[in-house]
Amino acid sequence: MAEKRIHNQWSSRLAFMLAAIGSAVGLGNIWKFPYITGEHGGGAFVLVYLVCVALIGIPVMMAEIMLGRRGRANPINTLRTLAQEEGRSPLWAGVGWLGVFAGFIILSFYSVVAGWALAYIIEAMMGHFQGLSGETSGKLFGALTGSPERLLFWHSLFMLMTMVVVARGVRSGLERLVTWLMPLLFVLLAVLVGYAMAAGDFSRGFHYLFDVNFSEVFYRCSPEGQCTFTAEPVLVALGHAFFTLSLGMGAIMVYGSYMPKEASIAGSTLMIAVADTLVALMAGLAIFPLVFAEGLQPGAGPGLVFVTLPIAFGNMPGGQLVGTLFFLLLVFAAWSSSISLVEPAVAFLTENEHLTRPRAAGLIGITAWVLGIGSVLSFNLWSGEEYQVFGKTLFDIKDYLASNIMLPLGGLFIALFAGWALTRRSAEEELAMRSPGLFGKWYFVIRYIAPAGITLVFLNATGLI
Ligand code: PFF
C-alpha cells in the first residue's frame, strides 16, 4: 500500500546522496555565505553558524529524511499520515504547507541571483573580466543589476531551465546532472583557493574567517560610539544553517521519501553536511583574501562574490576559461538546488491534485516567475528608500522572511514532530541506527536541544528575552 504512493525512487543510496548534496550545495554556499559573513564581521559569525549546523542542522536533517522515508509522500501528506498513524492532530500537515510557501519565496529570489551567474558566464567568455580592478568590477556588476530588462531575461531563462528538469522528474532529470558536476565544482573551488593563496592577502582572509572575536559580531555601534548588544547575527547564522542545508521546508524530506529503505540516514546526513560546509568554507577562503587584497569591503552585501571573483579571473593566467567554467558550475549548483525548492509543491500537485509533472512544473514556474519580478526590480526601479521597509528592499525582505523566519520555524516543528508526536519506537525503527547510544543522543537533541535552541534564538533576536 505504502509503496503505491511512491512517485519515484532513487536508483541507489549514492543517487540519493548526490541529489541531496546537489540540493544543499548552491548559491547559499558560494554567494550567500561569504556575503553574510562579511556583513556580520567574520570569524565569530562563522563559528556560530558551524555550531548551528552541528547542533541543530544535522539532527533536523536526520529527522526530515526519516519522516520522509517513513511517509513516502510529499511533506503535506507525509505529516498528515504519520500524525494519523500516531493518533495526532491532522493540523501537522500545516508544516508541509509552510514549507511549500517558503519554497516559492526562496525560488523567487534565488532564480534572480542564479540569473546573475548565467549572465556572468557570457561576461567571462567574452573576456570582459580582463584586467578588472575593484572599481571596474563593481561597475560591471552595477550595469547588470541596474538593468531590469537584463535581469528579467536571465531570471526567466533560469526559471525555464529549472522547470524543464522538474517536468522530467527527479530521476531522469536530476541524477545524471549532479553525478559529475558536483565533484568538478569542488576541484574548481580548490583552484580558486590556490589562486587566493598566491595572489590575495591569504593570511588576512584566513584570520578574518576563523579568528573569533565575539564583541565585533554581537555589538552594534552607532557613529557616536554607543554600542549595544544584539543577538540578531545568531538568528541569521541559524537561518543560514537551515538555508544552506535545504532544511525546514520539506525539500530534504521529499528527497528522503525517494530514498531506498536500506540506506543509512545518519551516515548520509553527516556526509551531506560535511560536503556542504566544506564548499562554503572554501568559497570563503577563495573570496576574502581577494577582498582584502583589492581593498574591497567585506560587508558590501549581495554583490560581494560577483564583484570579487571576476577580479581574480581577469588577472590570472587562463582566467577566461576558469571564469567561464566557474560561473557555469555555479549555475549547475544553483540549478540542482532550485529543483529541490519546488519538489515539495510538485509532489503535492501530482499526488493530491493528479496533475502531470509538466503541468505542475508549468504552474509553479509561472507563479515563482511572477513573484521573482519583485526581486528583479529591487535592484533598480524599486531600490529607492521609498520602496524599502526597515531599510530592506523586497529582495532582502523575501530572503529574511524565508531564511530567518520560515525555515527555522519549519525546523522547529519538524523537530517537535519527530521528537514528540512520533513515538520513540517509530523513530528508532525508521532511523535504524547501529548504535543505540547514538540514537539516544539524537533523540535527546531532537526533543530538547534543537527546539529549545531555535526558540531561544527567536525570542532573543526579537528582543522578547
Ligand atoms: N541549500 C540551497 C543553497 O545553499 O543554495 C538553497 C535551498 C535549496 C534552500 C532547497 C532550501 C531548499 F529547500
Short mmCIF file of C-alpha atoms and ligand atoms in Angstrom, two decimals:
data_model
loop_
_atom_site.label_atom_id
_atom_site.label_comp_id
_atom_site.label_asym_id
_atom_site.label_seq_id
_atom_site.Cartn_x
_atom_site.Cartn_y
_atom_site.Cartn_z
CA MET A 1 0.00 0.00 0.00
CA ALA A 2 2.68 2.43 1.09
CA GLU A 3 4.78 1.60 -1.94
CA LYS A 4 1.97 2.74 -4.20
CA ARG A 5 2.37 6.27 -3.02
CA ILE A 6 5.93 6.46 -4.21
CA HIS A 7 6.35 8.55 -7.27
CA ASN A 8 9.87 7.71 -7.90
CA GLN A 9 12.79 6.22 -6.11
CA TRP A 10 16.49 6.94 -6.35
CA SER A 11 18.35 4.18 -8.09
CA SER A 12 20.80 3.82 -5.21
CA ARG A 13 21.99 5.36 -1.98
CA LEU A 14 24.66 7.18 -3.94
CA ALA A 15 21.99 8.76 -6.11
CA PHE A 16 20.16 9.99 -3.03
CA MET A 17 23.36 11.40 -1.62
CA LEU A 18 24.25 13.22 -4.79
CA ALA A 19 20.80 14.69 -5.13
CA ALA A 20 20.80 15.82 -1.50
CA ILE A 21 24.26 17.33 -1.90
CA GLY A 22 23.05 18.88 -5.14
CA SER A 23 20.20 20.46 -3.20
CA ALA A 24 22.36 21.61 -0.31
CA VAL A 25 25.31 22.98 -2.29
CA GLY A 26 24.22 26.01 -4.22
CA LEU A 27 24.14 29.78 -4.14
CA GLY A 28 23.82 29.51 -0.37
CA ASN A 29 27.39 28.30 -0.09
CA ILE A 30 29.13 30.37 -2.72
CA TRP A 31 27.07 33.55 -2.90
CA LYS A 32 25.28 33.91 0.43
CA PHE A 33 27.70 32.51 2.98
CA PRO A 34 30.58 34.88 2.09
CA TYR A 35 28.42 37.96 1.92
CA ILE A 36 26.55 37.43 5.19
CA THR A 37 29.81 36.51 6.90
CA GLY A 38 31.19 39.81 5.61
CA GLU A 39 28.15 41.69 6.85
CA HIS A 40 28.46 40.16 10.29
CA GLY A 41 32.13 40.68 10.97
CA GLY A 42 33.73 37.30 10.18
CA GLY A 43 35.03 34.55 12.49
CA ALA A 44 32.58 34.69 15.40
CA PHE A 45 29.67 34.56 12.95
CA VAL A 46 31.26 31.59 11.18
CA LEU A 47 31.66 29.81 14.49
CA VAL A 48 28.02 30.37 15.46
CA TYR A 49 26.98 29.12 12.03
CA LEU A 50 29.09 25.96 12.40
CA VAL A 51 27.60 25.31 15.84
CA CYS A 52 24.10 25.72 14.37
CA VAL A 53 24.91 23.23 11.60
CA ALA A 54 26.29 20.66 14.04
CA LEU A 55 23.82 21.02 16.87
CA ILE A 56 20.60 21.80 15.05
CA GLY A 57 21.11 21.29 11.31
CA ILE A 58 22.39 17.71 11.39
CA PRO A 59 19.78 16.36 13.83
CA VAL A 60 16.95 18.13 11.98
CA MET A 61 18.19 16.78 8.66
CA MET A 62 18.10 13.25 10.09
CA ALA A 63 14.56 13.90 11.28
CA GLU A 64 13.47 15.20 7.88
CA ILE A 65 14.91 12.26 5.96
CA MET A 66 13.48 9.83 8.48
CA LEU A 67 9.98 11.34 8.29
CA GLY A 68 10.08 11.49 4.50
CA ARG A 69 11.15 7.90 4.13
CA ARG A 70 8.52 6.73 6.58
CA GLY A 71 5.73 8.76 4.99
CA ARG A 72 6.76 8.06 1.39
CA ALA A 73 4.83 11.01 0.02
CA ASN A 74 5.01 14.79 -0.32
CA PRO A 75 5.62 16.59 3.00
CA ILE A 76 1.99 17.61 3.42
CA ASN A 77 0.69 14.05 3.07
CA THR A 78 3.65 12.60 4.93
CA LEU A 79 2.98 14.71 8.00
CA ARG A 80 -0.76 14.11 7.79
CA THR A 81 -0.49 10.32 7.51
CA LEU A 82 2.25 9.97 10.09
CA ALA A 83 0.25 12.15 12.50
CA GLN A 84 -2.77 9.95 11.87
CA GLU A 85 -0.80 6.76 12.45
CA GLU A 86 0.37 8.10 15.79
CA GLY A 87 -3.06 9.44 16.74
CA ARG A 88 -2.03 13.11 16.46
CA SER A 89 -3.78 16.13 15.01
CA PRO A 90 -4.04 16.42 11.21
CA LEU A 91 -3.01 20.05 11.67
CA TRP A 92 0.60 18.88 11.49
CA ALA A 93 0.12 18.92 7.71
CA GLY A 94 0.30 22.72 8.06
CA VAL A 95 4.07 22.41 8.49
CA GLY A 96 4.16 20.97 4.98
CA TRP A 97 2.20 23.96 3.68
CA LEU A 98 4.59 26.36 5.38
CA GLY A 99 7.40 24.63 3.51
CA VAL A 100 5.67 24.88 0.16
CA PHE A 101 5.26 28.65 0.64
CA ALA A 102 8.85 29.07 1.79
CA GLY A 103 9.95 27.25 -1.37
CA PHE A 104 8.09 29.73 -3.57
CA ILE A 105 9.51 32.73 -1.79
CA ILE A 106 13.06 31.40 -1.92
CA LEU A 107 12.83 30.44 -5.58
CA SER A 108 11.55 33.91 -6.42
CA PHE A 109 14.85 35.50 -5.36
CA TYR A 110 17.11 32.50 -5.91
CA SER A 111 16.33 32.49 -9.60
CA VAL A 112 17.33 36.15 -9.92
CA VAL A 113 20.75 35.53 -8.33
CA ALA A 114 21.20 32.41 -10.45
CA GLY A 115 20.43 34.73 -13.36
CA TRP A 116 23.44 36.87 -12.38
CA ALA A 117 25.58 33.75 -12.63
CA LEU A 118 24.12 32.97 -16.05
CA ALA A 119 24.89 36.48 -17.25
CA TYR A 120 28.43 36.18 -15.90
CA ILE A 121 29.09 33.03 -17.93
CA ILE A 122 28.78 35.22 -21.01
CA GLU A 123 30.80 38.08 -19.48
CA ALA A 124 33.59 35.67 -18.65
CA MET A 125 33.51 34.03 -22.03
CA MET A 126 33.69 37.37 -23.85
CA GLY A 127 36.75 38.33 -21.87
CA HIS A 128 35.04 41.22 -20.08
CA PHE A 129 36.88 40.46 -16.86
CA GLN A 130 40.24 41.22 -18.44
CA GLY A 131 42.29 43.45 -16.15
CA LEU A 132 39.38 44.31 -13.82
CA SER A 133 40.05 46.21 -10.61
CA GLY A 134 37.79 46.53 -7.58
CA GLU A 135 36.22 49.65 -9.04
CA THR A 136 35.66 48.48 -12.60
CA SER A 137 34.34 45.16 -11.39
CA GLY A 138 31.79 46.97 -9.23
CA LYS A 139 30.74 48.96 -12.30
CA LEU A 140 30.31 45.82 -14.40
CA PHE A 141 28.07 44.30 -11.75
CA GLY A 142 26.16 47.53 -11.29
CA ALA A 143 25.46 47.67 -15.01
CA LEU A 144 23.87 44.23 -14.81
CA THR A 145 21.75 44.76 -11.70
CA GLY A 146 20.81 48.27 -12.83
CA SER A 147 19.09 46.90 -15.91
CA PRO A 148 15.63 45.43 -15.26
CA GLU A 149 15.50 44.02 -18.79
CA ARG A 150 18.73 42.08 -18.47
CA LEU A 151 17.84 40.76 -15.02
CA LEU A 152 14.40 39.75 -16.20
CA PHE A 153 15.82 37.93 -19.18
CA TRP A 154 18.26 35.84 -17.11
CA HIS A 155 15.70 35.25 -14.35
CA SER A 156 13.26 33.95 -16.98
CA LEU A 157 15.87 31.71 -18.55
CA PHE A 158 16.86 30.19 -15.22
CA MET A 159 13.24 29.59 -14.25
CA LEU A 160 12.66 27.86 -17.57
CA MET A 161 15.73 25.66 -17.08
CA THR A 162 14.51 24.67 -13.62
CA MET A 163 11.05 23.80 -14.81
CA VAL A 164 12.32 21.68 -17.70
CA VAL A 165 14.18 19.41 -15.28
CA VAL A 166 11.31 19.45 -12.79
CA ALA A 167 8.92 18.38 -15.52
CA ARG A 168 11.10 15.40 -16.39
CA GLY A 169 11.21 14.09 -12.83
CA VAL A 170 13.93 13.74 -10.27
CA ARG A 171 15.36 10.55 -11.57
CA SER A 172 15.99 11.11 -15.22
CA GLY A 173 16.34 14.85 -14.84
CA LEU A 174 18.48 15.27 -11.82
CA GLU A 175 20.54 12.23 -11.10
CA ARG A 176 22.69 12.49 -14.16
CA LEU A 177 23.19 16.19 -13.74
CA VAL A 178 24.73 16.08 -10.28
CA THR A 179 26.82 12.95 -10.61
CA TRP A 180 29.79 14.58 -12.23
CA LEU A 181 29.16 18.29 -11.81
CA MET A 182 29.48 18.45 -8.05
CA PRO A 183 32.98 16.96 -7.94
CA LEU A 184 34.06 19.35 -10.69
CA LEU A 185 32.79 22.34 -8.75
CA PHE A 186 34.84 21.18 -5.81
CA VAL A 187 38.01 20.97 -7.90
CA LEU A 188 37.46 24.42 -9.34
CA LEU A 189 36.96 25.91 -5.90
CA ALA A 190 40.25 24.35 -4.85
CA VAL A 191 41.92 26.06 -7.81
CA LEU A 192 40.45 29.38 -6.70
CA VAL A 193 41.65 28.89 -3.13
CA GLY A 194 45.08 28.23 -4.61
CA TYR A 195 44.87 31.46 -6.57
CA ALA A 196 43.80 33.37 -3.46
CA MET A 197 46.86 31.96 -1.66
CA ALA A 198 49.15 33.14 -4.42
CA ALA A 199 47.62 36.48 -5.33
CA GLY A 200 45.44 37.55 -2.40
CA ASP A 201 46.05 38.57 1.18
CA PHE A 202 45.55 34.98 2.28
CA SER A 203 46.60 35.38 5.87
CA ARG A 204 44.21 38.29 6.44
CA GLY A 205 41.36 36.45 4.73
CA PHE A 206 42.05 33.34 6.77
CA HIS A 207 42.14 35.22 10.05
CA TYR A 208 39.00 37.11 9.12
CA LEU A 209 37.16 33.81 8.63
CA PHE A 210 38.49 31.92 11.61
CA ASP A 211 39.53 34.36 14.33
CA VAL A 212 36.73 34.54 16.83
CA ASN A 213 36.01 37.96 18.20
CA PHE A 214 32.55 38.00 19.69
CA SER A 215 32.46 41.67 20.50
CA GLU A 216 32.68 42.61 16.82
CA VAL A 217 29.71 40.48 15.91
CA PHE A 218 27.39 40.99 18.83
CA TYR A 219 27.78 44.69 19.47
CA ARG A 220 26.41 47.23 17.10
CA CYS A 221 27.90 50.67 17.46
CA SER A 222 26.42 53.99 16.45
CA PRO A 223 28.62 56.61 14.77
CA GLU A 224 28.85 58.32 18.18
CA GLY A 225 30.47 55.19 19.58
CA GLN A 226 27.47 53.94 21.57
CA CYS A 227 27.45 50.14 21.42
CA THR A 228 24.55 47.85 22.21
CA PHE A 229 24.32 44.08 22.32
CA THR A 230 22.40 42.36 19.53
CA ALA A 231 21.57 38.69 19.08
CA GLU A 232 20.38 39.12 15.53
CA PRO A 233 23.53 37.62 13.98
CA VAL A 234 22.69 34.36 15.75
CA LEU A 235 19.31 34.30 14.04
CA VAL A 236 20.98 34.98 10.70
CA ALA A 237 23.52 32.19 11.35
CA LEU A 238 20.76 29.80 12.37
CA GLY A 239 18.66 30.77 9.34
CA HIS A 240 21.64 30.22 7.11
CA ALA A 241 22.31 26.78 8.59
CA PHE A 242 18.78 25.84 7.51
CA PHE A 243 19.07 27.56 4.14
CA THR A 244 22.38 26.02 3.17
CA LEU A 245 21.34 22.51 4.20
CA SER A 246 17.94 22.90 2.48
CA LEU A 247 16.16 22.26 5.77
CA GLY A 248 12.91 23.34 7.35
CA MET A 249 10.76 23.33 4.24
CA GLY A 250 10.38 19.69 3.27
CA ALA A 251 12.91 19.64 0.40
CA ILE A 252 15.14 17.10 2.07
CA MET A 253 12.03 15.37 3.41
CA VAL A 254 10.68 14.82 -0.07
CA TYR A 255 14.10 13.62 -1.25
CA GLY A 256 14.12 11.26 1.72
CA SER A 257 10.78 9.91 0.56
CA TYR A 258 12.53 8.68 -2.56
CA MET A 259 15.33 7.08 -0.52
CA PRO A 260 15.82 3.33 -0.54
CA LYS A 261 14.90 1.64 2.74
CA GLU A 262 18.29 0.12 3.44
CA ALA A 263 20.37 3.30 3.23
CA SER A 264 21.79 4.73 6.46
CA ILE A 265 20.22 8.04 7.39
CA ALA A 266 22.82 9.13 9.93
CA GLY A 267 25.77 8.34 7.67
CA SER A 268 24.22 10.07 4.67
CA THR A 269 23.35 13.15 6.71
CA LEU A 270 26.86 13.51 8.03
CA MET A 271 28.35 13.32 4.56
CA ILE A 272 25.90 15.84 3.13
CA ALA A 273 26.56 18.30 5.95
CA VAL A 274 30.34 17.93 5.71
CA ALA A 275 30.38 18.38 1.94
CA ASP A 276 28.12 21.42 2.18
CA THR A 277 30.20 23.05 4.91
CA LEU A 278 33.45 22.40 3.08
CA VAL A 279 32.18 24.11 -0.04
CA ALA A 280 31.10 27.17 1.96
CA LEU A 281 34.43 27.44 3.77
CA MET A 282 36.35 27.02 0.53
CA ALA A 283 34.29 29.76 -1.06
CA GLY A 284 35.16 31.98 1.90
CA LEU A 285 38.84 31.14 1.57
CA ALA A 286 38.76 31.93 -2.14
CA ILE A 287 36.98 35.23 -1.71
CA PHE A 288 38.15 37.06 1.43
CA PRO A 289 41.89 37.11 0.58
CA LEU A 290 40.95 38.87 -2.66
CA VAL A 291 38.51 41.20 -0.92
CA PHE A 292 41.34 42.44 1.30
CA ALA A 293 44.00 42.49 -1.39
CA GLU A 294 41.74 44.63 -3.60
CA GLY A 295 40.68 46.94 -0.80
CA LEU A 296 37.02 45.92 -1.12
CA GLN A 297 34.53 45.97 1.75
CA PRO A 298 33.68 42.55 3.25
CA GLY A 299 30.26 43.93 4.22
CA ALA A 300 29.45 45.10 0.69
CA GLY A 301 26.29 42.99 0.53
CA PRO A 302 24.80 40.60 -2.01
CA GLY A 303 27.16 41.62 -4.82
CA LEU A 304 30.32 40.61 -2.92
CA VAL A 305 31.13 37.41 -4.79
CA PHE A 306 30.14 38.79 -8.17
CA VAL A 307 32.43 41.77 -7.72
CA THR A 308 35.36 39.94 -6.14
CA LEU A 309 35.88 36.78 -8.17
CA PRO A 310 35.88 38.42 -11.62
CA ILE A 311 38.92 40.42 -10.50
CA ALA A 312 40.69 37.11 -9.94
CA PHE A 313 39.57 35.75 -13.28
CA GLY A 314 40.59 38.92 -15.07
CA ASN A 315 44.11 38.81 -13.72
CA MET A 316 45.07 35.13 -13.57
CA PRO A 317 46.57 33.18 -16.45
CA GLY A 318 43.83 31.25 -18.23
CA GLY A 319 41.25 33.31 -16.33
CA GLN A 320 38.86 33.47 -19.24
CA LEU A 321 38.45 29.72 -19.21
CA VAL A 322 38.49 29.32 -15.43
CA GLY A 323 35.95 32.14 -15.04
CA THR A 324 33.60 30.72 -17.64
CA LEU A 325 33.83 27.29 -16.09
CA PHE A 326 33.29 28.66 -12.59
CA PHE A 327 30.06 30.50 -13.41
CA LEU A 328 28.88 27.55 -15.45
CA LEU A 329 29.31 25.28 -12.45
CA LEU A 330 27.73 27.84 -10.15
CA VAL A 331 24.69 27.78 -12.40
CA PHE A 332 24.62 23.98 -12.23
CA ALA A 333 24.88 24.08 -8.44
CA ALA A 334 22.03 26.60 -8.30
CA TRP A 335 20.03 24.50 -10.74
CA SER A 336 20.20 21.34 -8.68
CA SER A 337 19.14 23.38 -5.64
CA SER A 338 16.27 25.22 -7.28
CA ILE A 339 14.80 21.95 -8.46
CA SER A 340 14.59 20.77 -4.87
CA LEU A 341 12.96 24.04 -3.81
CA VAL A 342 9.85 23.18 -5.76
CA GLU A 343 9.86 19.41 -5.33
CA PRO A 344 7.53 19.53 -2.28
CA ALA A 345 5.00 21.55 -4.28
CA VAL A 346 5.38 19.37 -7.37
CA ALA A 347 4.95 16.19 -5.37
CA PHE A 348 1.85 17.68 -3.77
CA LEU A 349 0.29 18.72 -7.07
CA THR A 350 0.97 15.39 -8.74
CA GLU A 351 -0.04 13.20 -5.81
CA ASN A 352 -3.04 15.10 -4.48
CA GLU A 353 -4.30 17.09 -7.43
CA HIS A 354 -3.29 14.48 -10.02
CA LEU A 355 -1.57 16.96 -12.30
CA THR A 356 1.11 15.62 -14.61
CA ARG A 357 4.65 16.69 -13.74
CA PRO A 358 4.93 19.06 -16.71
CA ARG A 359 1.67 20.75 -15.77
CA ALA A 360 2.68 21.08 -12.14
CA ALA A 361 6.04 22.47 -13.21
CA GLY A 362 4.38 25.00 -15.50
CA LEU A 363 2.01 26.22 -12.82
CA ILE A 364 4.72 26.55 -10.21
CA GLY A 365 7.19 28.10 -12.62
CA ILE A 366 4.82 30.84 -13.70
CA THR A 367 3.89 31.70 -10.11
CA ALA A 368 7.50 31.85 -8.94
CA TRP A 369 8.49 33.79 -12.06
CA VAL A 370 5.88 36.46 -11.37
CA LEU A 371 6.94 36.68 -7.73
CA GLY A 372 10.52 36.99 -8.94
CA ILE A 373 9.79 40.22 -10.82
CA GLY A 374 9.72 41.95 -7.44
CA SER A 375 13.25 40.67 -6.77
CA VAL A 376 14.41 41.89 -10.18
CA LEU A 377 13.09 45.39 -9.55
CA SER A 378 14.62 45.53 -6.04
CA PHE A 379 17.98 46.26 -7.65
CA ASN A 380 16.88 49.07 -9.91
CA LEU A 381 13.42 50.66 -10.20
CA TRP A 382 12.40 49.69 -6.67
CA SER A 383 15.76 50.14 -4.99
CA GLY A 384 14.96 53.59 -3.62
CA GLU A 385 14.22 54.25 0.03
CA GLU A 386 10.55 54.85 -0.66
CA TYR A 387 10.28 51.17 -1.62
CA GLN A 388 12.12 49.90 1.44
CA VAL A 389 10.81 48.66 4.74
CA PHE A 390 13.24 48.91 7.70
CA GLY A 391 15.98 49.69 5.19
CA LYS A 392 15.34 46.46 3.30
CA THR A 393 14.32 46.04 -0.32
CA LEU A 394 11.71 43.49 -1.36
CA PHE A 395 14.56 41.15 -2.28
CA ASP A 396 16.07 41.46 1.22
CA ILE A 397 12.68 41.06 2.87
CA LYS A 398 11.90 37.85 1.00
CA ASP A 399 15.28 36.41 1.89
CA TYR A 400 14.94 37.45 5.54
CA LEU A 401 11.40 36.17 5.91
CA ALA A 402 12.07 32.80 4.27
CA SER A 403 15.56 32.08 5.58
CA ASN A 404 15.47 33.55 9.05
CA ILE A 405 11.85 33.01 10.00
CA MET A 406 10.05 30.40 7.91
CA LEU A 407 12.86 27.81 7.68
CA PRO A 408 13.80 27.86 11.39
CA LEU A 409 10.10 27.76 12.27
CA GLY A 410 9.61 24.79 9.94
CA GLY A 411 12.67 23.16 11.52
CA LEU A 412 11.26 23.75 14.99
CA PHE A 413 8.02 21.99 14.10
CA ILE A 414 9.84 19.14 12.37
CA ALA A 415 11.96 18.61 15.49
CA LEU A 416 8.86 18.69 17.67
CA PHE A 417 7.08 16.25 15.40
CA ALA A 418 9.99 13.80 15.29
CA GLY A 419 10.70 14.12 19.00
CA TRP A 420 7.24 14.35 20.50
CA ALA A 421 4.46 13.43 18.06
CA LEU A 422 6.19 10.32 16.79
CA THR A 423 6.72 7.53 19.30
CA ARG A 424 10.27 6.69 20.24
CA ARG A 425 9.79 3.25 18.74
CA SER A 426 8.76 4.55 15.35
CA ALA A 427 11.72 6.91 15.24
CA GLU A 428 14.13 4.23 16.36
CA GLU A 429 12.81 1.76 13.83
CA GLU A 430 13.00 4.16 10.90
CA LEU A 431 16.41 5.58 11.72
CA ALA A 432 17.72 2.05 12.32
CA MET A 433 20.99 3.30 13.76
CA ARG A 434 23.58 0.69 14.53
CA SER A 435 24.48 2.17 17.89
CA PRO A 436 21.64 2.51 20.43
CA GLY A 437 23.73 5.05 22.34
CA LEU A 438 23.92 7.29 19.32
CA PHE A 439 20.18 7.04 18.79
CA GLY A 440 19.64 8.11 22.40
CA LYS A 441 21.80 11.18 21.84
CA TRP A 442 19.96 12.15 18.66
CA TYR A 443 16.64 11.66 20.42
CA PHE A 444 17.67 13.93 23.25
CA VAL A 445 18.83 16.63 20.87
CA ILE A 446 15.72 16.49 18.70
CA ARG A 447 13.41 16.55 21.72
CA TYR A 448 15.08 19.20 23.80
CA ILE A 449 18.17 20.89 22.43
CA ALA A 450 17.00 21.74 18.90
CA PRO A 451 13.55 23.07 19.86
CA ALA A 452 14.90 24.99 22.84
CA GLY A 453 17.78 26.39 20.79
CA ILE A 454 15.58 27.61 17.95
CA THR A 455 13.02 29.10 20.35
CA LEU A 456 15.69 30.90 22.36
CA VAL A 457 17.28 32.39 19.27
CA PHE A 458 13.89 33.58 18.04
CA LEU A 459 12.92 35.17 21.32
CA ASN A 460 16.30 36.72 21.73
CA ALA A 461 16.50 38.21 18.27
CA THR A 462 13.05 39.69 18.52
CA GLY A 463 14.03 41.28 21.81
CA LEU A 464 11.48 39.33 23.86
CA ILE A 465 14.14 37.97 26.19
N1 PFF B 1 20.58 24.85 0.01
C1 PFF B 1 20.49 25.71 -1.13
C2 PFF B 1 21.72 26.58 -1.19
O1 PFF B 1 22.52 26.58 -0.25
O2 PFF B 1 21.90 27.27 -2.17
C3 PFF B 1 19.22 26.54 -1.12
C4 PFF B 1 17.99 25.77 -0.77
C5 PFF B 1 17.58 24.70 -1.55
C6 PFF B 1 17.27 26.12 0.36
C7 PFF B 1 16.46 23.98 -1.20
C8 PFF B 1 16.16 25.40 0.73
C9 PFF B 1 15.77 24.32 -0.06
F1 PFF B 1 14.74 23.65 0.29
#
